[in-house]
Coordinates of C-alpha atoms in Angstrom, one line a residue:
C1 CA 119.5 63.2 112.3
G2 CA 120.4 61.0 109.4
T3 CA 118.3 57.6 110.7
V4 CA 116.3 55.8 108.2
L5 CA 112.8 56.4 107.6
E6 CA 110.0 54.1 107.6
P7 CA 106.8 55.0 106.2
M8 CA 103.9 53.6 108.7
V9 CA 100.1 52.7 107.5
S10 CA 97.8 54.2 109.8
E11 CA 94.1 55.7 109.5
Q12 CA 93.7 59.3 108.4
W13 CA 91.1 61.8 107.9
F14 CA 90.6 63.0 104.2
L15 CA 88.6 66.1 102.7
R16 CA 86.6 65.5 99.5
M17 CA 87.8 68.4 97.3
S18 CA 86.0 67.9 94.0
E19 CA 83.2 70.4 94.7
M20 CA 85.6 72.9 96.0
A21 CA 88.0 72.5 93.2
Q22 CA 85.8 73.2 90.8
A23 CA 84.0 76.3 92.5
A24 CA 87.8 77.7 93.0
I25 CA 88.6 77.2 89.1
A26 CA 85.3 78.9 88.0
A27 CA 86.4 81.7 90.0
S28 CA 89.4 82.3 88.5
E29 CA 88.1 81.6 85.0
A30 CA 85.4 84.4 85.3
G31 CA 88.1 86.8 86.2
R32 CA 87.3 87.4 89.7
I33 CA 90.6 86.7 90.8
H34 CA 93.5 88.5 89.2
W35 CA 97.1 87.3 89.4
H36 CA 100.5 89.1 89.0
P37 CA 102.3 88.3 87.0
Q38 CA 99.4 86.6 85.1
R39 CA 101.4 83.5 84.4
Y40 CA 100.9 82.2 87.8
E41 CA 97.1 81.4 87.1
R42 CA 98.2 78.7 85.3
T43 CA 99.9 77.4 88.3
Y44 CA 97.2 77.5 90.2
L45 CA 94.8 76.4 87.8
D46 CA 97.1 73.5 86.7
W47 CA 97.1 72.1 90.5
L48 CA 93.2 72.3 91.1
R49 CA 92.5 70.4 88.0
G50 CA 94.4 67.6 89.2
L51 CA 93.3 68.1 92.9
K52 CA 93.3 64.8 95.0
D53 CA 91.2 64.5 98.0
W54 CA 93.0 66.4 100.8
C55 CA 94.5 64.4 104.1
V56 CA 93.7 66.5 106.8
S57 CA 94.7 64.8 109.7
R58 CA 98.2 65.3 111.7
Q59 CA 99.5 63.8 114.4
L60 CA 101.0 66.6 116.5
W61 CA 100.6 68.4 119.9
L62 CA 99.1 71.7 118.6
G63 CA 96.3 72.8 116.3
H64 CA 92.8 72.5 115.7
R65 CA 91.5 68.9 117.0
I66 CA 89.9 66.9 114.5
P67 CA 86.0 67.5 115.2
V68 CA 85.2 63.7 114.8
F69 CA 83.7 61.8 118.1
T70 CA 83.3 58.2 118.9
C71 CA 80.9 57.1 121.7
P72 CA 81.6 53.7 123.7
D73 CA 79.6 51.7 121.3
G74 CA 81.8 52.5 118.5
H75 CA 79.9 55.0 116.5
V76 CA 82.0 57.6 114.6
F77 CA 80.6 60.9 113.8
A78 CA 81.7 64.8 112.6
S79 CA 80.3 67.9 114.5
A80 CA 81.3 71.2 114.3
D81 CA 80.2 71.8 118.0
F82 CA 80.7 69.7 120.9
P83 CA 78.1 67.2 121.3
D84 CA 76.3 66.0 124.7
A85 CA 75.8 62.4 123.5
C86 CA 76.1 60.1 120.4
R87 CA 73.8 61.0 117.5
E88 CA 72.9 57.6 116.6
C89 CA 72.4 55.9 119.8
G90 CA 72.5 58.6 122.3
K91 CA 75.5 57.4 124.3
G92 CA 78.3 58.9 126.0
P93 CA 80.7 59.7 127.2
L94 CA 82.4 60.9 123.5
S95 CA 85.9 60.6 122.8
Q96 CA 87.5 63.4 120.3
D97 CA 89.7 61.9 117.7
P98 CA 93.8 63.0 119.0
D99 CA 94.5 64.1 115.5
V100 CA 94.7 67.9 114.9
L101 CA 94.1 69.8 111.5
D102 CA 96.4 70.3 108.8
T103 CA 98.1 73.6 109.7
W104 CA 97.4 74.6 106.0
F105 CA 93.9 74.0 106.5
S106 CA 93.6 76.3 109.6
S107 CA 95.4 78.9 107.6
A108 CA 92.9 78.5 104.8
L109 CA 90.3 79.9 107.3
W110 CA 92.4 83.2 108.1
P111 CA 90.8 85.9 105.5
F112 CA 87.5 85.3 107.8
A113 CA 88.4 83.3 111.0
T114 CA 90.4 86.5 112.2
L115 CA 87.3 88.8 111.8
G116 CA 85.3 87.0 114.1
W117 CA 83.8 84.5 112.1
P118 CA 81.6 82.6 112.1
D119 CA 79.9 85.5 114.1
D120 CA 78.6 88.3 112.0
T121 CA 80.8 91.1 113.2
P122 CA 81.4 94.4 111.8
A123 CA 84.8 93.7 111.3
L124 CA 83.8 90.7 108.8
R125 CA 81.2 92.8 107.3
A126 CA 83.8 95.4 106.6
F127 CA 87.1 93.6 105.4
Y128 CA 85.8 90.7 103.8
P129 CA 86.2 90.2 101.0
T130 CA 89.8 92.3 101.1
D131 CA 91.5 93.6 97.8
M132 CA 94.9 91.8 97.7
N133 CA 96.7 88.9 98.8
C134 CA 100.7 89.1 98.6
T135 CA 102.4 86.2 98.9
A136 CA 105.2 83.7 97.2
R137 CA 104.7 81.1 94.5
E138 CA 105.6 77.9 96.6
I139 CA 102.4 78.5 98.5
I140 CA 100.1 79.2 95.6
N141 CA 98.9 75.7 96.0
L142 CA 99.3 75.1 99.8
W143 CA 97.7 78.4 101.0
V144 CA 96.2 80.8 98.1
S145 CA 94.1 78.3 96.3
R146 CA 92.8 76.8 100.0
M147 CA 91.9 80.2 101.2
I148 CA 89.9 80.9 98.1
M149 CA 88.1 77.4 98.4
T150 CA 87.2 78.1 101.7
G151 CA 86.3 81.4 101.5
L152 CA 83.4 80.6 98.9
E153 CA 82.5 77.4 100.6
F154 CA 81.9 79.3 104.1
R155 CA 81.4 82.9 103.1
G156 CA 80.0 82.5 99.2
E157 CA 82.8 85.1 98.1
I158 CA 86.5 84.9 97.3
P159 CA 88.6 86.5 100.0
F160 CA 90.5 88.7 97.6
S161 CA 90.5 90.1 94.3
H162 CA 94.0 90.1 93.5
V163 CA 96.9 87.8 94.0
A164 CA 100.5 89.3 94.0
I165 CA 103.3 86.8 93.9
H166 CA 106.7 88.7 94.7
C167 CA 110.3 87.1 93.7
V168 CA 112.6 85.5 96.1
V169 CA 115.9 87.6 96.9
Q170 CA 118.5 85.1 96.7
T171 CA 122.3 85.2 98.1
V172 CA 125.0 87.2 96.6
D173 CA 125.9 83.7 95.1
G174 CA 122.4 83.0 93.9
K175 CA 121.5 80.5 96.7
R176 CA 118.4 80.4 98.9
M177 CA 118.8 82.4 102.1
S178 CA 118.7 80.1 105.2
K179 CA 118.6 80.8 108.7
S180 CA 120.3 77.4 109.7
K181 CA 123.2 78.5 107.2
G182 CA 123.3 82.1 108.8
T183 CA 122.8 83.4 104.5
G184 CA 119.8 85.7 105.9
I185 CA 119.9 89.5 105.8
D186 CA 118.5 91.1 108.8
P187 CA 116.4 94.3 107.7
R188 CA 117.4 96.3 110.9
E189 CA 120.9 96.4 109.6
M190 CA 119.9 97.5 106.2
V191 CA 117.6 100.0 107.8
A192 CA 120.2 101.2 110.1
K193 CA 123.0 101.6 107.4
Y194 CA 120.8 103.2 104.8
G195 CA 117.8 104.1 106.1
A196 CA 114.0 102.6 106.0
D197 CA 113.3 104.7 102.6
A198 CA 116.2 103.3 101.2
L199 CA 115.3 99.7 102.1
R200 CA 112.0 100.4 101.2
A201 CA 112.2 101.5 97.5
W202 CA 114.9 99.0 96.8
S203 CA 112.4 96.2 98.0
A204 CA 109.5 97.8 96.0
S205 CA 112.0 98.1 92.8
I206 CA 112.6 94.4 92.9
A207 CA 109.4 92.8 94.5
M208 CA 107.3 91.9 91.3
S209 CA 110.3 91.1 89.0
S210 CA 109.7 88.3 86.8
Q211 CA 112.8 86.5 87.9
D212 CA 114.4 85.8 91.8
V213 CA 117.1 88.6 92.3
R214 CA 120.3 88.2 94.1
F215 CA 120.8 90.3 96.8
D216 CA 122.8 93.5 96.1
E217 CA 123.3 96.0 98.8
S218 CA 125.0 98.4 96.6
R219 CA 121.4 99.2 95.2
I220 CA 120.3 99.7 98.6
D221 CA 123.0 102.1 99.2
G222 CA 121.9 103.9 95.8
F223 CA 118.7 104.9 96.9
R224 CA 120.0 106.4 100.0
R225 CA 122.1 108.5 97.9
F226 CA 119.0 109.2 96.0
S227 CA 117.6 110.7 99.1
N228 CA 120.3 113.1 99.4
K229 CA 119.8 114.1 96.1
L230 CA 116.2 115.1 96.8
W231 CA 117.1 116.8 99.6
N232 CA 119.7 118.5 97.8
A233 CA 117.6 119.4 94.9
T234 CA 114.9 121.0 97.5
R235 CA 117.6 123.0 99.1
L236 CA 118.5 124.1 95.7
V237 CA 115.0 125.4 95.0
L238 CA 113.8 126.8 98.2
G239 CA 117.0 128.7 98.5
G240 CA 115.3 131.9 96.9
V241 CA 111.8 131.3 97.9
E242 CA 110.4 133.6 100.1
G243 CA 106.9 134.1 101.2
P244 CA 104.0 132.0 99.5
C245 CA 104.3 129.6 96.3
P246 CA 104.8 131.8 93.3
M247 CA 101.7 131.0 90.9
L248 CA 102.4 129.7 87.5
G249 CA 101.2 131.4 84.7
T250 CA 102.4 131.0 80.9
V251 CA 105.2 128.9 80.5
N252 CA 107.5 130.2 77.9
A253 CA 110.9 128.7 78.6
L254 CA 111.9 125.8 76.9
E255 CA 113.4 123.8 80.0
D256 CA 110.0 125.0 82.1
R257 CA 108.0 123.5 79.3
W258 CA 109.9 120.2 78.8
I259 CA 110.3 119.4 82.7
L260 CA 106.3 120.0 83.0
S261 CA 105.9 117.6 80.0
E262 CA 108.1 115.2 81.4
L263 CA 106.4 115.4 84.8
Q264 CA 103.0 114.4 83.1
E265 CA 104.5 111.1 81.3
T266 CA 106.3 110.4 84.7
V267 CA 102.5 110.7 86.2
R268 CA 101.2 108.5 84.0
I269 CA 103.9 105.7 84.1
V270 CA 104.0 105.6 87.9
T271 CA 100.2 105.5 88.1
D272 CA 100.0 102.5 85.6
G273 CA 102.7 100.7 87.3
I274 CA 101.1 101.0 90.8
E275 CA 97.5 100.0 89.3
E276 CA 99.3 96.9 87.2
F277 CA 101.5 95.8 89.8
H278 CA 104.3 96.7 88.0
F279 CA 106.2 98.6 90.9
H280 CA 109.8 98.3 89.5
S281 CA 108.1 100.7 86.7
S282 CA 107.1 103.1 88.9
V283 CA 110.3 103.2 91.2
G284 CA 112.2 103.0 88.0
R285 CA 110.6 106.1 86.3
L286 CA 110.5 108.2 89.5
Y287 CA 114.3 107.3 89.9
S288 CA 115.2 108.5 86.7
F289 CA 113.0 111.5 86.6
A290 CA 113.9 112.9 89.6
W291 CA 117.7 112.2 89.5
N292 CA 118.4 112.6 85.6
Q293 CA 115.8 115.0 84.0
F294 CA 115.1 116.9 86.9
C295 CA 118.2 117.3 88.9
D296 CA 120.9 116.9 86.4
W297 CA 119.3 118.4 83.6
Y298 CA 116.3 120.9 84.5
L299 CA 118.0 122.6 87.7
E300 CA 121.3 122.6 85.7
A301 CA 119.7 124.6 83.0
A302 CA 117.4 126.9 85.4
K303 CA 120.0 127.2 88.2
P304 CA 120.9 130.7 86.9
R305 CA 117.1 131.5 86.8
L306 CA 116.7 130.1 90.5
R307 CA 119.2 132.0 91.9
A308 CA 118.1 135.0 90.6
A309 CA 114.3 134.0 92.3
D310 CA 112.8 134.2 89.0
P311 CA 109.1 133.8 89.8
A312 CA 108.5 131.0 86.4
A313 CA 111.6 128.8 87.2
Q314 CA 110.4 128.8 91.1
A315 CA 106.9 127.8 90.3
T316 CA 107.8 125.3 87.7
A317 CA 110.3 123.7 90.1
L318 CA 107.9 123.7 93.1
I319 CA 105.2 122.0 91.0
V320 CA 107.6 119.4 90.3
L321 CA 108.5 119.0 93.9
D322 CA 105.3 118.9 95.0
T323 CA 103.9 116.3 92.4
L324 CA 107.5 114.0 92.9
M325 CA 106.8 114.0 96.4
R326 CA 103.0 112.5 96.4
L327 CA 104.1 110.2 93.7
L328 CA 107.3 108.8 95.7
H329 CA 105.5 109.0 99.0
P330 CA 104.1 105.0 99.0
F331 CA 108.0 104.2 98.3
M332 CA 109.6 106.5 100.4
P333 CA 107.6 107.6 102.9
F334 CA 110.0 109.4 105.1
V335 CA 112.0 111.9 103.3
T336 CA 109.2 112.8 101.0
E337 CA 107.1 113.5 104.4
E338 CA 110.1 115.8 105.6
I339 CA 110.4 117.3 102.2
W340 CA 106.8 118.0 101.6
H341 CA 106.6 119.8 104.6
R342 CA 109.8 122.2 104.0
L343 CA 107.7 123.5 100.7
P344 CA 105.7 126.9 100.8
G345 CA 102.0 126.8 101.7
E346 CA 99.7 125.1 104.3
R347 CA 100.3 121.1 104.2
G348 CA 98.7 118.3 106.1
Y349 CA 99.9 114.7 106.2
L350 CA 101.5 113.9 102.4
D351 CA 99.3 110.4 102.7
Q352 CA 96.1 112.4 102.8
A353 CA 97.4 114.8 99.9
Q354 CA 95.2 114.1 96.4
W355 CA 97.1 111.3 93.9
P356 CA 98.2 113.3 91.3
A357 CA 96.5 113.2 87.7
V358 CA 98.1 114.1 84.2
D359 CA 97.6 117.8 83.3
P360 CA 97.2 117.9 79.5
I361 CA 97.9 121.7 79.6
H362 CA 101.7 120.7 80.3
D363 CA 101.2 117.5 78.4
R364 CA 103.5 118.4 75.4
P365 CA 105.1 115.7 73.4
E366 CA 106.9 118.5 71.0
A367 CA 108.7 120.3 74.2
R368 CA 110.2 116.6 75.5
S369 CA 111.6 116.2 71.4
E370 CA 113.0 119.7 71.3
F371 CA 114.8 119.3 74.9
A372 CA 115.9 115.9 74.0
E373 CA 117.8 117.3 70.7
V374 CA 119.5 119.5 73.2
I375 CA 120.4 116.7 75.7
S376 CA 121.9 114.6 72.5
A377 CA 123.8 117.5 71.5
V378 CA 125.5 118.1 75.2
E379 CA 126.2 114.7 75.5
E380 CA 127.9 114.6 72.1
I381 CA 129.7 117.7 72.8
R382 CA 131.1 116.4 76.2
A383 CA 132.1 113.1 74.5
A384 CA 133.7 115.0 71.9
R385 CA 135.6 117.1 74.1
Q386 CA 136.5 114.2 76.3
A387 CA 138.1 112.6 73.3
A388 CA 140.0 115.6 72.1
G389 CA 141.5 116.0 76.0
A390 CA 139.7 119.6 76.0
P391 CA 139.0 121.2 79.1
P392 CA 135.3 120.8 80.9
K393 CA 134.2 124.1 79.2
G394 CA 135.2 126.3 76.1
G395 CA 135.3 125.9 72.5
Q396 CA 133.3 127.2 69.7
L397 CA 130.4 125.7 67.9
M398 CA 128.7 126.0 64.8
V399 CA 125.0 124.6 64.6
T400 CA 122.2 124.3 61.9
G401 CA 118.8 123.2 62.8
L402 CA 118.1 123.9 66.2
S403 CA 115.7 127.0 67.4
E404 CA 117.1 130.0 69.3
A405 CA 115.9 128.9 72.6
Q406 CA 117.8 125.3 71.8
L407 CA 120.7 127.0 71.0
A408 CA 120.9 129.3 74.4
L409 CA 120.5 126.2 76.3
L410 CA 123.1 124.1 74.4
Q411 CA 125.5 127.1 74.7
A412 CA 124.6 127.1 78.9
L413 CA 124.6 123.5 79.5
A414 CA 127.8 122.3 77.2
G415 CA 130.0 125.6 77.7
V416 CA 130.4 126.5 74.3
Q417 CA 130.1 129.3 72.2
I418 CA 127.6 129.6 69.5
L419 CA 129.2 131.3 66.4
P420 CA 127.8 131.7 62.9
K421 CA 131.4 130.7 61.4
L422 CA 134.2 128.7 62.6
D423 CA 137.8 129.1 61.5
G424 CA 140.0 126.2 61.5
P425 CA 139.4 122.0 61.4
G426 CA 136.6 120.6 63.7
T427 CA 134.8 117.5 65.0
P428 CA 131.4 117.0 63.2
L429 CA 128.7 116.5 65.1
S430 CA 125.8 114.2 64.0
H431 CA 122.9 115.1 66.4
V432 CA 123.1 118.7 65.9
N433 CA 124.4 118.9 62.4
G434 CA 127.1 121.1 63.2
T435 CA 131.0 121.2 64.1
I436 CA 132.8 122.0 67.3
V437 CA 136.3 123.4 67.4
F438 CA 138.2 123.3 70.7
P439 CA 141.0 125.5 71.7
S440 CA 144.3 123.8 69.9
A441 CA 146.2 124.2 73.1
A442 CA 144.0 122.0 75.1
R443 CA 144.0 119.1 72.1
G444 CA 144.9 115.8 73.7
S445 CA 148.4 114.3 72.7
A446 CA 148.7 111.0 70.5
A447 CA 150.0 109.4 73.8
R448 CA 146.6 110.4 75.8
N449 CA 144.5 109.5 73.1
Q450 CA 146.1 106.2 72.5
A451 CA 145.5 105.5 76.2
E452 CA 142.0 106.4 76.1
L453 CA 141.4 104.1 73.1
G454 CA 143.0 101.2 75.0
K455 CA 140.3 101.5 77.8
L456 CA 137.5 101.8 75.8
N457 CA 138.8 98.8 73.6
A458 CA 138.8 97.0 77.0
E459 CA 135.5 98.1 78.0
L460 CA 134.3 97.0 74.5
A461 CA 135.7 93.5 74.9
R462 CA 133.9 93.0 78.3
I463 CA 130.3 94.1 77.3
E464 CA 130.9 92.0 74.0
A465 CA 131.6 89.1 76.2
K466 CA 129.0 89.9 78.9
L467 CA 126.6 90.1 75.9
S468 CA 127.4 86.8 74.0
N469 CA 126.8 84.8 77.2
P470 CA 123.4 83.2 76.5
E471 CA 122.9 82.8 80.4
F472 CA 123.2 86.3 81.0
V473 CA 120.8 87.2 78.2
A474 CA 118.5 84.9 79.4
K475 CA 118.3 85.2 82.9
A476 CA 119.2 89.0 83.5
P477 CA 116.5 91.5 83.8
E478 CA 115.4 93.3 80.5
A479 CA 116.4 96.6 81.5
V480 CA 119.8 95.3 82.5
V481 CA 120.4 93.7 79.2
D482 CA 119.2 96.7 77.5
K483 CA 121.4 99.1 79.2
E484 CA 124.4 96.8 78.3
R485 CA 123.3 96.9 74.8
A486 CA 123.2 100.6 74.9
K487 CA 126.5 100.9 76.6
L488 CA 128.0 98.7 73.8
A489 CA 126.8 101.3 71.4
E490 CA 128.1 104.5 73.2
V491 CA 131.5 102.8 73.5
R492 CA 131.7 101.8 69.8
E493 CA 130.6 105.6 68.8
S494 CA 133.5 106.7 71.3
I495 CA 135.9 104.3 69.7
E496 CA 135.0 105.7 66.3
R497 CA 135.4 109.0 67.2
L498 CA 138.8 108.7 68.9
S499 CA 140.2 106.5 66.3

């Protein structure tokens, strides 16, 4: 209200904290409490080591009343139960202190008070201690540390073994969201607009970020489009499947061996990410595997076989979808449950399905290396075609250093004809040690090439300016900075090729 506040000296009740603080410090130092990210343990320990006695009395209307009583003769004493008479002189009636306990004192009792404590209830025996407390960094000292102290004091055990500190979602311009200023985001509006799965997956992808995150609605929309991508991929895979799920026999096709090997790596990364509280790693890997590797590359390579109802391609694709739905379910439960029940075979609820484990039979690094060479070659051919102003398909390619299986995929995915010898000048390709010739009628004009070169130089200047900004490099997530650096290398390569 703008008026001047004056401090008023008054009598308050304090709780001596030395013994409780030492017990809480010892529990964390002994590794009984695990912090995620780990650096927040320092915040906890530094505060406890300098902890002073706690003023627990508050002059409020609501709360737990201070359990201190006074008799007519002025004797003052504390009692957990409401006494009938003074413990010192036996007189009454007694008056209870009008103050209430600090709200954080009451909150500190939450892990066991909500389970029926001080009675020894079945709920208390079953659910104390629990596994994890997920909270914000600003209440590590106010709440987390005090729950640990009271848990050790009253139950002789820590209330939880893991403390996960999530990031703060800021407004678009980097300020704190405020109800009074109306700058908050109503999650119900986001659910109505993009779906609950999209909001949940985005939240998980940024929850354990090492830095605060500015709200970006487009990223939620990205997960909505990701849901559509999963749905369309499922329709493609199931299009030719009739009857029971085909059995996977010996895996021969390079694309099958590759996607199954990438699937094992995905299982490993997602599982480790969840167990280590690096949820962004899990979500990021699932997104890139499903969208880029499975949809953009595998389904494109296997599409002719899937449409021809090839059992090996069907079995491979169905195994990938089955495993992918299990891995995605914690982050996108609705669309995965829907897709799961459309896959062939008898299926119960997805959250009751077994969590995937790495299958060493299909964990083949050599298959990943072989297909990676094909991807590099295809991307380089596409870039060369774009720089030359050539049509999306066509042209001849002479290649050395690739196997027959790689050449077959390269020809199908890049839309070129593989020849033993080429006539006329061509564009050298570094990744495949080869040369490509496009139809002469398709070559771009000098004016068009110059216009494209202008666009690339402008993009180069934008990225260089961004990466030369020390604030961006220091504050942006590491993955974002790495992506910009990779983009910079691609643009420079394109400019060199076009020049």
